[in-house]
Coordinates of C-alpha atoms in Angstrom, one line a residue:
X35 CA 43.8 14.2 -26.6
X36 CA 45.5 11.3 -28.4
X37 CA 49.0 12.9 -28.3
X38 CA 52.0 10.8 -27.6
X39 CA 52.6 12.4 -24.2
X40 CA 49.4 10.8 -22.9
X41 CA 49.9 7.3 -24.4
X42 CA 51.1 4.3 -22.5
X43 CA 52.7 1.1 -23.7
X44 CA 51.2 -1.2 -21.0
X45 CA 47.7 -0.3 -19.9
X46 CA 47.5 -3.2 -17.4
X47 CA 48.1 -1.0 -14.4
X48 CA 45.4 1.4 -15.5
X49 CA 43.0 -1.5 -16.3
X50 CA 43.5 -3.0 -12.8
X51 CA 43.1 0.4 -11.0
X52 CA 40.1 1.4 -13.1
X53 CA 38.5 -2.0 -12.3
X54 CA 39.0 -1.4 -8.6
X55 CA 37.6 2.1 -8.8
X56 CA 34.6 1.1 -10.9
X57 CA 33.7 -1.8 -8.6
X58 CA 34.4 -0.1 -5.3
X59 CA 31.2 -0.4 -3.2
X60 CA 29.2 2.7 -2.3
X61 CA 28.7 6.0 -4.0
X62 CA 31.9 7.6 -5.5
X63 CA 33.1 10.8 -3.8
X64 CA 35.3 13.7 -4.7
X65 CA 38.3 12.5 -2.6
X66 CA 38.4 9.1 -4.3
X67 CA 37.9 10.6 -7.8
X68 CA 40.7 13.1 -7.2
X69 CA 43.1 10.5 -6.0
X70 CA 42.4 8.3 -9.0
X71 CA 42.8 11.3 -11.4
X72 CA 46.1 12.3 -9.7
X73 CA 47.4 8.8 -10.6
X74 CA 45.8 8.6 -14.1
X75 CA 44.9 12.1 -15.5
X76 CA 41.8 12.3 -17.6
X77 CA 43.8 12.7 -20.9
X78 CA 45.6 9.4 -20.2
X79 CA 42.3 7.5 -19.6
X80 CA 40.7 9.0 -22.7
X81 CA 43.8 8.2 -24.9
X82 CA 43.7 4.6 -23.7
X83 CA 40.0 4.4 -24.4
X84 CA 40.7 5.6 -28.0
X85 CA 43.8 3.7 -28.8
X86 CA 43.7 0.5 -26.7
X87 CA 40.2 -0.7 -27.2
X88 CA 41.4 -4.0 -28.5
X89 CA 42.7 -4.9 -25.0
X90 CA 40.2 -7.4 -23.6
X91 CA 37.9 -5.8 -21.0
X92 CA 39.6 -2.4 -21.2
X93 CA 36.8 -0.5 -22.9
X94 CA 34.1 -1.7 -20.6
X95 CA 36.2 -1.1 -17.5
X96 CA 37.3 2.4 -18.5
X97 CA 33.7 3.4 -19.4
X98 CA 32.4 2.2 -16.0
X99 CA 35.3 4.0 -14.3
X100 CA 34.7 7.3 -16.2
X101 CA 31.0 7.1 -15.5
X102 CA 31.6 7.0 -11.8
X103 CA 34.2 9.8 -12.0
X104 CA 31.8 12.1 -13.9
X105 CA 29.1 11.6 -11.3
X106 CA 31.3 13.4 -8.7
X107 CA 31.6 17.1 -8.5
X108 CA 35.3 16.8 -9.0
X109 CA 34.8 14.8 -12.2
X110 CA 31.9 16.9 -13.5
X111 CA 34.0 20.1 -13.1
X112 CA 36.4 18.7 -15.8
X113 CA 33.7 18.0 -18.4
X114 CA 33.5 21.6 -19.8
X115 CA 37.3 21.3 -20.6
X116 CA 36.8 18.0 -22.5
X117 CA 33.8 18.8 -24.7
X118 CA 35.6 17.5 -27.8
X119 CA 35.8 14.1 -26.1
X120 CA 32.0 14.3 -25.6
X121 CA 31.6 15.1 -29.3
X122 CA 33.7 12.2 -30.4
X123 CA 32.1 9.9 -27.9
X124 CA 28.6 10.7 -29.2
X125 CA 29.6 9.7 -32.8
X126 CA 31.7 6.6 -31.8
X127 CA 31.2 3.2 -33.3
X128 CA 31.2 1.7 -29.8
X129 CA 27.7 1.7 -28.2
X130 CA 29.4 1.6 -24.8
X131 CA 31.3 4.8 -25.5
X132 CA 28.2 6.5 -27.0
X133 CA 26.2 5.6 -23.9
X134 CA 29.0 7.1 -21.7
X135 CA 29.0 10.3 -23.7
X136 CA 25.3 10.7 -23.3
X137 CA 25.6 10.1 -19.5
X138 CA 28.5 12.6 -19.4
X139 CA 26.1 15.3 -20.8
X140 CA 23.7 14.4 -18.0
X141 CA 26.4 14.8 -15.4
X142 CA 27.4 18.1 -16.9
X143 CA 23.8 19.4 -16.6
X144 CA 23.3 17.9 -13.1
X145 CA 26.5 19.2 -11.5
X146 CA 27.3 22.5 -13.2
X147 CA 25.6 25.1 -11.0
X148 CA 25.3 27.6 -13.9
X149 CA 22.7 26.0 -16.2
X150 CA 23.1 28.7 -18.8
X151 CA 26.9 27.9 -19.1
X152 CA 26.1 24.2 -19.5
X153 CA 23.4 24.9 -22.2
X154 CA 25.8 27.2 -24.0
X155 CA 28.5 24.5 -24.0
X156 CA 26.0 22.2 -25.6
X157 CA 25.2 24.8 -28.3
X158 CA 28.8 25.7 -29.0
X159 CA 29.9 22.1 -29.4
X160 CA 26.9 20.9 -31.4
X161 CA 25.9 18.3 -28.8
X162 CA 22.1 18.4 -29.2
X163 CA 22.0 17.1 -32.8
X164 CA 24.3 14.3 -31.7
X165 CA 22.1 13.4 -28.8
X166 CA 19.1 13.1 -31.2
X167 CA 21.2 10.9 -33.5
X168 CA 22.0 8.7 -30.5
X169 CA 18.3 8.6 -29.6
X170 CA 17.3 7.4 -33.1
X171 CA 20.2 5.2 -34.1
X172 CA 21.7 4.0 -30.9
X173 CA 20.9 0.7 -29.2
X174 CA 18.4 0.6 -26.3
X175 CA 20.9 1.7 -23.6
X176 CA 22.2 4.6 -25.7
X177 CA 18.7 5.8 -26.6
X178 CA 17.7 5.7 -22.9
X179 CA 20.8 7.6 -21.9
X180 CA 20.3 10.2 -24.6
X181 CA 16.6 10.6 -23.6
X182 CA 17.6 11.3 -20.0
X183 CA 20.2 13.9 -21.1
X184 CA 17.6 15.7 -23.2
X185 CA 15.1 15.6 -20.3
X186 CA 17.7 17.3 -18.1
X187 CA 18.5 19.8 -20.8
X188 CA 14.9 20.8 -21.1
X189 CA 14.8 21.5 -17.4
X190 CA 16.3 25.0 -17.8
X191 CA 15.0 27.9 -19.8
X192 CA 18.0 28.0 -22.0
X193 CA 17.8 24.3 -22.6
X194 CA 14.1 24.6 -23.5
X195 CA 15.1 27.0 -26.3
X196 CA 17.4 24.3 -27.7
X197 CA 14.9 21.4 -27.4
X198 CA 11.9 23.5 -28.7
X199 CA 13.2 25.7 -31.5
X200 CA 11.0 28.8 -32.3
X201 CA 11.2 27.9 -36.0
X202 CA 8.8 25.0 -36.8
X203 CA 10.7 24.2 -39.9
X204 CA 14.0 23.7 -38.0
X205 CA 15.5 20.3 -38.7
X206 CA 15.9 19.7 -35.0
X207 CA 12.2 20.2 -34.3
X208 CA 10.9 16.9 -32.9
X209 CA 8.0 16.9 -35.2
X210 CA 10.2 17.2 -38.3
X211 CA 12.6 14.6 -36.8
X212 CA 9.8 12.2 -36.3
X213 CA 8.6 12.6 -39.9
X214 CA 11.9 11.4 -41.4
X215 CA 12.6 8.6 -38.9
X216 CA 12.3 4.8 -39.2
X217 CA 9.4 3.3 -37.3
X218 CA 11.6 2.5 -34.3
X219 CA 13.1 6.0 -34.3
X220 CA 9.6 7.5 -34.5
X221 CA 8.5 5.5 -31.4
X222 CA 11.6 6.7 -29.6
X223 CA 10.9 10.4 -30.5
X224 CA 7.3 9.9 -29.2
X225 CA 8.7 8.4 -26.0
X226 CA 10.9 11.5 -25.6
X227 CA 8.0 13.8 -26.1
X228 CA 6.2 12.0 -23.2
X229 CA 9.2 12.2 -21.0
X230 CA 9.6 15.9 -21.7
X231 CA 5.9 16.4 -21.0
X232 CA 6.4 15.1 -17.4
X233 CA 9.4 17.4 -16.7
X234 CA 7.4 20.4 -15.6
X235 CA 4.3 22.4 -16.5
X236 CA 6.4 24.9 -18.5
X237 CA 7.9 22.1 -20.5
X238 CA 4.5 20.5 -21.0
X239 CA 3.2 23.8 -22.3
X240 CA 6.1 23.9 -24.7
X241 CA 5.3 20.4 -25.9
X242 CA 1.7 21.4 -26.4
X243 CA 2.5 24.7 -28.2
X244 CA 4.9 22.9 -30.5
X245 CA 2.0 20.7 -31.6
X246 CA 3.9 17.6 -30.5
X247 CA 1.0 15.9 -28.7
X248 CA -0.8 15.8 -32.1
X249 CA 1.9 13.3 -33.3
X250 CA 0.6 10.8 -30.8
X251 CA -3.0 11.4 -31.8
X252 CA -2.2 11.1 -35.5
X253 CA -0.3 7.8 -34.9
X254 CA -3.5 6.3 -33.4
X255 CA -5.8 7.7 -36.1
X256 CA -3.6 6.8 -39.1
X257 CA -2.5 3.2 -38.4
X258 CA -4.2 -0.2 -38.4
X259 CA -1.1 -1.8 -36.9
X260 CA -2.2 -3.1 -33.5
X261 CA 1.3 -3.1 -32.0
X262 CA 2.0 0.5 -33.0
X263 CA -1.3 1.6 -31.7
X264 CA -0.7 -0.2 -28.4
X265 CA 2.7 1.4 -28.1
X266 CA 1.2 4.8 -28.5
X267 CA -1.6 4.0 -26.0
X268 CA 1.1 3.0 -23.5
X269 CA 2.7 6.5 -24.0
X270 CA -0.7 8.2 -23.5
X271 CA -1.1 6.1 -20.3
X272 CA 2.1 7.6 -19.0
X273 CA 1.0 11.1 -20.0
X274 CA -2.3 10.7 -18.2
X275 CA -0.5 10.0 -15.0
X276 CA 1.4 13.4 -15.1
X277 CA 0.0 15.9 -12.6
X278 CA -0.4 18.7 -15.1
X279 CA -1.7 16.5 -17.9
X280 CA -5.4 17.3 -17.6
X281 CA -5.1 20.9 -18.6
X282 CA -3.3 20.1 -21.9
X283 CA -4.9 16.8 -22.8
X284 CA -8.4 18.4 -22.6
X285 CA -7.4 20.7 -25.5
X286 CA -6.6 17.7 -27.7
X287 CA -8.9 15.2 -29.4
X288 CA -7.7 12.4 -27.1
X289 CA -11.0 12.0 -25.3
X290 CA -12.8 11.6 -28.7
X291 CA -10.2 9.1 -29.9
X292 CA -10.6 7.0 -26.7
X293 CA -14.3 7.0 -27.0
X294 CA -14.3 6.0 -30.6
X295 CA -11.7 3.2 -30.0
X296 CA -13.8 1.8 -27.1
X297 CA -16.9 1.7 -29.3
X298 CA -15.1 0.3 -32.4
X299 CA -16.0 -3.4 -32.8
X300 CA -13.3 -3.9 -35.4
X301 CA -10.5 -2.9 -33.1
X302 CA -8.6 -5.6 -31.1
X303 CA -9.9 -6.2 -27.6
X304 CA -6.5 -5.3 -26.1
X305 CA -6.7 -1.8 -27.7
X306 CA -10.2 -1.2 -26.4
X307 CA -9.1 -2.3 -23.0
X308 CA -6.1 0.0 -23.0
X309 CA -8.3 2.9 -24.2
X310 CA -10.6 2.2 -21.2
X311 CA -7.7 2.2 -18.7
X312 CA -6.4 5.5 -20.1
X313 CA -9.9 7.0 -19.9
X314 CA -10.2 5.8 -16.3
X315 CA -6.9 7.3 -15.3
X316 CA -7.8 10.6 -17.0
X317 CA -11.2 10.9 -15.5
X318 CA -10.1 9.8 -12.0
X319 CA -8.8 13.4 -11.5
X320 CA -11.5 15.9 -10.4
X321 CA -9.4 18.6 -12.0
X322 CA -10.1 17.1 -15.4
X323 CA -13.8 18.2 -15.1
X324 CA -12.7 21.8 -15.0
X325 CA -11.3 21.5 -18.5
X326 CA -13.5 19.0 -20.3
X327 CA -17.2 19.2 -21.1
X328 CA -19.6 16.8 -19.4
X329 CA -20.9 15.4 -22.8
X330 CA -17.4 14.1 -23.6
X331 CA -17.2 12.3 -20.2
X332 CA -20.7 10.8 -20.8
X333 CA -19.6 9.6 -24.3
X334 CA -16.7 7.6 -22.7
X335 CA -18.9 6.2 -20.0
X336 CA -21.6 5.3 -22.6
X337 CA -18.9 3.6 -24.7
X338 CA -17.7 1.5 -21.8
X339 CA -21.3 0.7 -20.8
X340 CA -22.0 -0.5 -24.3
X341 CA -19.1 -2.9 -24.1
X342 CA -20.3 -4.3 -20.8
X343 CA -23.8 -5.0 -22.2
X344 CA -22.3 -7.5 -24.7
X345 CA -22.6 -11.1 -23.3
X346 CA -19.9 -12.4 -25.7
X347 CA -17.3 -9.9 -24.4
X348 CA -13.7 -10.9 -23.9
X349 CA -13.2 -11.6 -20.1
X350 CA -10.0 -9.4 -19.9
X351 CA -11.8 -6.6 -21.7
X352 CA -14.7 -6.9 -19.3
X353 CA -12.4 -6.7 -16.3
X354 CA -10.7 -3.6 -17.8
X355 CA -14.1 -2.0 -18.3
X356 CA -15.1 -2.6 -14.7
X357 CA -11.8 -1.3 -13.5
X358 CA -12.0 1.8 -15.7
X359 CA -15.5 2.6 -14.2
X360 CA -14.0 2.3 -10.8
X361 CA -11.2 4.7 -11.7
X362 CA -13.7 7.2 -13.0
X363 CA -15.8 6.7 -9.9
X364 CA -12.9 7.5 -7.6
X365 CA -13.5 11.2 -8.3
X366 CA -16.7 12.8 -6.8
X367 CA -17.9 14.0 -10.2
X368 CA -17.1 10.8 -12.0
X369 CA -19.0 8.7 -9.4
X370 CA -22.0 11.1 -9.7
X371 CA -22.1 10.6 -13.4
X372 CA -21.8 6.8 -13.2
X373 CA -24.8 6.8 -10.9
X374 CA -27.0 9.4 -12.5
X375 CA -26.6 8.7 -16.3
X376 CA -29.7 6.7 -17.5
X377 CA -29.3 3.8 -17.3
X378 CA -26.5 4.1 -14.6
X379 CA -23.3 2.5 -15.7
X380 CA -22.5 1.7 -12.1
X381 CA -25.1 -1.1 -12.2
X382 CA -22.5 -3.3 -14.0
X383 CA -20.1 -2.8 -11.1
X384 CA -22.6 -3.6 -8.4
X385 CA -24.1 -6.6 -10.1
X386 CA -20.7 -8.2 -10.7
X387 CA -19.3 -7.3 -7.2
X388 CA -21.5 -9.9 -5.5
X389 CA -21.3 -12.6 -8.2
X390 CA -18.8 -15.2 -6.9
X391 CA -19.1 -17.3 -10.1
X392 CA -16.7 -14.9 -12.0
X393 CA -13.9 -14.2 -9.6
X394 CA -11.8 -11.9 -11.8
X395 CA -14.9 -9.7 -12.5
X396 CA -16.0 -9.8 -8.9
X397 CA -12.6 -8.6 -7.6
X398 CA -12.4 -5.8 -10.2
X399 CA -16.0 -4.8 -9.4
X400 CA -15.5 -4.8 -5.6
X401 CA -12.5 -2.5 -5.8
X402 CA -14.4 -0.3 -8.3
X403 CA -17.4 -0.2 -6.0
X404 CA -15.1 0.8 -3.2
X405 CA -13.8 3.7 -5.3
X406 CA -17.4 4.8 -6.3
X407 CA -18.5 4.7 -2.7
X408 CA -15.6 7.0 -1.7
X409 CA -13.2 4.8 0.2
X410 CA -10.2 6.7 -1.3
X411 CA -11.8 10.1 -1.2
X412 CA -11.4 12.7 1.6
X413 CA -14.1 12.6 4.4
X414 CA -15.7 15.7 3.1
X415 CA -16.0 14.2 -0.4
X416 CA -17.3 10.8 0.3
X417 CA -21.0 11.6 0.0
X418 CA -22.4 12.5 -3.4
X419 CA -25.4 14.6 -4.4
X420 CA -28.9 13.4 -3.5
X421 CA -29.7 11.8 -6.8
X422 CA -26.4 9.9 -7.0
X423 CA -26.8 8.7 -3.4
X424 CA -30.3 7.5 -4.0
X425 CA -29.2 5.7 -7.1
X426 CA -26.4 3.9 -5.2
X427 CA -28.8 2.8 -2.5
X428 CA -31.4 1.5 -5.0
X429 CA -28.8 -0.4 -7.1
X430 CA -27.4 -2.2 -4.0
X431 CA -30.9 -3.1 -2.7
X432 CA -31.9 -4.2 -6.2
X433 CA -28.8 -6.4 -6.4
X434 CA -29.7 -7.9 -3.0
X435 CA -33.3 -8.6 -4.0
X436 CA -32.2 -10.5 -7.1
X437 CA -29.9 -12.7 -5.1
X438 CA -30.5 -15.5 -2.6
X439 CA -29.3 -13.2 0.2
X440 CA -32.2 -10.8 -0.2
X441 CA -30.6 -8.0 1.9
X442 CA -27.5 -5.8 1.5
X443 CA -26.3 -7.2 4.8
X444 CA -26.5 -10.7 3.4
X445 CA -24.5 -9.6 0.3
X446 CA -21.8 -7.9 2.5
X447 CA -21.5 -11.0 4.7
X448 CA -21.2 -13.3 1.6
X449 CA -18.2 -11.5 0.3
X450 CA -16.6 -11.2 3.8
X451 CA -16.8 -15.0 4.0
X452 CA -14.8 -15.6 0.8
X453 CA -11.1 -15.8 0.3
X454 CA -8.7 -13.2 1.6
X455 CA -8.3 -11.2 -1.7
X456 CA -12.1 -10.9 -2.0
X457 CA -12.3 -10.0 1.7
X458 CA -9.7 -7.3 1.3
X459 CA -11.8 -5.7 -1.5
X460 CA -15.0 -6.1 0.7
X461 CA -13.4 -4.3 3.6
X462 CA -12.7 -1.4 1.2
X463 CA -16.3 -1.4 0.0
X464 CA -17.7 -1.2 3.6
X465 CA -15.2 1.5 4.5
X466 CA -16.7 3.7 1.9
X467 CA -20.4 2.7 2.1
X468 CA -20.7 2.9 5.9
X469 CA -20.8 6.7 5.7
X470 CA -24.4 6.2 4.6
X471 CA -26.9 5.6 7.4
X472 CA -28.7 2.9 5.5
X473 CA -25.5 0.9 5.1
X474 CA -24.5 1.4 8.8
X475 CA -27.9 -0.1 9.8
X476 CA -27.4 -3.0 7.5
X477 CA -24.0 -3.8 9.0
X478 CA -25.2 -3.5 12.6
X479 CA -28.1 -5.9 11.7
X480 CA -25.7 -8.8 11.1
X481 CA -23.7 -9.8 14.1
X482 CA -21.5 -12.0 11.9
X483 CA -20.3 -8.9 10.0
X484 CA -19.3 -7.2 13.3
X485 CA -17.5 -10.4 14.4
X486 CA -15.4 -10.6 11.2
X487 CA -14.6 -6.9 11.1
X488 CA -13.6 -6.8 14.8
X489 CA -12.1 -10.3 15.0
X490 CA -8.4 -10.1 15.9
X491 CA -7.7 -13.5 14.3
X492 CA -9.6 -13.1 11.1
X493 CA -6.6 -12.5 8.9
X494 CA -3.8 -15.1 8.9
X495 CA -3.0 -15.6 5.2
X496 CA 0.1 -14.6 3.2
X497 CA -1.6 -11.3 2.3
X498 CA -2.9 -11.0 5.8
X499 CA -0.9 -7.8 6.5
X500 CA -2.8 -5.9 3.9
X501 CA -6.1 -7.5 5.0
X502 CA -5.3 -6.5 8.6
X503 CA -4.8 -2.9 7.6
X504 CA -7.9 -2.9 5.4
X505 CA -10.0 -4.6 8.2
X506 CA -8.8 -2.1 10.8
X507 CA -9.6 0.9 8.5
X508 CA -13.0 -0.6 7.9
X509 CA -13.5 -1.1 11.7
X510 CA -12.5 2.5 12.3
X511 CA -14.9 3.8 9.7
X512 CA -17.8 1.7 11.1
X513 CA -17.0 2.9 14.7
X514 CA -16.8 6.5 13.5
X515 CA -20.2 6.3 11.8
X516 CA -21.7 4.4 14.7
X517 CA -20.6 7.0 17.2
X518 CA -21.8 9.8 15.0
X519 CA -25.4 8.4 15.1
X520 CA -27.4 9.4 18.1
X521 CA -30.0 6.9 17.1
X522 CA -27.6 4.0 17.4
X523 CA -25.6 5.2 20.4
X524 CA -28.8 5.8 22.3
X525 CA -30.0 2.2 21.7
X526 CA -29.1 0.0 24.7
X527 CA -29.5 -3.1 22.6
X528 CA -26.6 -2.0 20.4
X529 CA -24.2 -1.3 23.3
X530 CA -22.4 -4.7 22.9
X531 CA -21.6 -3.7 19.3
X532 CA -20.3 -0.3 20.3
X533 CA -18.1 -2.0 22.9
X534 CA -16.8 -4.5 20.5
X535 CA -16.0 -1.8 17.9
X536 CA -14.3 0.3 20.5
X537 CA -12.1 -2.6 21.7
X538 CA -11.1 -3.5 18.1
X539 CA -10.2 0.1 17.3
X540 CA -8.1 0.4 20.6
X541 CA -6.3 -2.8 19.8
X542 CA -5.0 -1.5 16.5
X543 CA -4.6 -3.4 13.2
X544 CA -1.9 -6.0 14.1
X545 CA -2.4 -7.1 17.7
X546 CA -4.0 -10.5 17.4
X547 CA -4.0 -10.9 21.2
X548 CA -3.9 -8.5 24.0
X549 CA -1.1 -10.4 25.7
X550 CA 1.8 -11.9 23.8
X551 CA 2.6 -15.4 24.8
X552 CA 6.2 -16.5 24.9
X553 CA 7.1 -19.4 22.6
X554 CA 6.7 -22.8 24.2
X555 CA 8.8 -25.9 23.3
X556 CA 6.8 -28.5 21.4
X557 CA 8.5 -31.3 23.2
X558 CA 9.6 -31.1 26.9
X559 CA 12.8 -32.7 28.0
X560 CA 11.2 -35.7 29.7
X561 CA 9.4 -36.6 26.4
X562 CA 12.7 -37.6 24.8
X563 CA 13.0 -40.8 26.9

C-alpha cells in the first residue's frame, strides 16, 4: 500500500479536496464518495496518510475524509480489501489514525450485509486483540471508538463467539484482561462489559454466564477507594436501566451489596446516595419482583428508612433517600411495601412533602408521593391493596393533623400556593391521589383548589409550559373521578364545580383565553404629539 505507484510529490491538491469533502455539509452519499475515490483512489489516500503525516493538517484532514467515506455503502464495500490498513491503523502511534481504524471496523460491521463474513475477516486479520489494546491503551476517543466497534461485533452470533470465548482461560476473556490491566484499563473493561450487557438479552446472558458481572461486584467489595467505588456504582446505575437487567441482576449479590452500603456508616455519603438511587431504579420495575425475594426488598427499604431516621443526615443524602423511595413506590408492589412495612417508610415522604421549610426535601418528597400514589402508573394499577390504601390515607390525615392546616385539603392548597416548581409536583400528587374517594372529597371541599386547578391563567412562569400540562392532567383526573362518583354528580350543590371542571377540560392545557386578542399598540399615533 505504500508502493511508489501510489505516492505523490505534492499532496496539496489532495489536502484541499479532502478538506472540502470532509467539511461538506450533510450526510455523505455513495455518489459523492465514488466521485472522490475516482479522483483519489483509496491506496493514494492511505499512502499519503502513511508517508506525508508531517504536512501540517494533512493527517487530521485525511482521517476526517476517510471516516466520511467509510460511512457510505460505497466506501464500506472497500474495507474487506484493505484489512491490512485496518491492522496497521490499530497499532499506529497516531491516536487519530487508531481512532479512524476503530471506526472503520464499526463501518465494516454496520454496512456489510453478511455479518458472518465481517466477523471472519476480523478473526482472519487478528483485529479483535488489537481493538482490546486500543480500549486499554488508547486515549479517550480511541477507547470509545474501540468500545463501539466491539459492541457492534457482539451483535451477531459469530461476533459473540469472538467476544465471549468458550475457554475461560483465554487471554482475550474480558475477566482475564481486567486482571492484568492498569486501574484505568480495568475501569474501561468494566465499562465495556456494561455496554455489552445493554446490546441484547442474548449478549446480557453471555455476560452473566461468563461471570463478568461479578467483576463489578468484586470491585465494590474489595476497595476502600471512594472514587473507584463511585465509578463502579455509576456503571451499575447504567446496568439497572437496561430493560432485561432485572432477570440477571437478581441472580447476583448486588441487592445485598446495595443494602450493606446504604447501612454502612463508615462509607462516604455520596456512595450511600448512589446505592440508594440504584436501588430505586432497580425496584421501580414490577418485573424485578418476579426474580427477587421480598425479604431482600424489605432489607433495602429498611436500610433507607434507617438513614432517614438520623437527624444529622447529609441533606443531599436525605434527598436521594426520599427520591429513591419514590422510585421504589412507582411500581405497584414497591408502593405496597413502602406503605405496609412496619413502620411504613412512606411516612418520611409524606411528612417532608408538606414541610415548606426544607424546599429540596419537599420537592423530592412531593414527586415521590406522586409516584407512590400512582400518578405514573396505568389506570388499572393506581389503587393498591386494602392495607396499603388505608395506610396511605392514615399517613396523610396524620400529617394534616400535626400541621396548622388540620385537613388534607388544607395541605393540598398550601403546596398549590407555593412557587411553580412545587406547584408542578403538587399537580402530580393530586393526579395520583384523586383516584381515592376520600381525596376527591377533600379536593371538592376547597373551592380554592378547584380555582387553581381550573384557572386558565394560573401558570405564567418560565416553566409554565410544564405546569400547564401537569395542571391539565390533574384537572382531567379530578374531572374523571368526579364524573365516576354518582354521589357527587347527584349533588346539586356541586354542579358549579362539575361545570368548571368540564369547561377547563374542554379548553385544553394551553388556551389561556377562549378568544385570542390581537396585539394592540401601546402608543397610538396621536400620543406622539
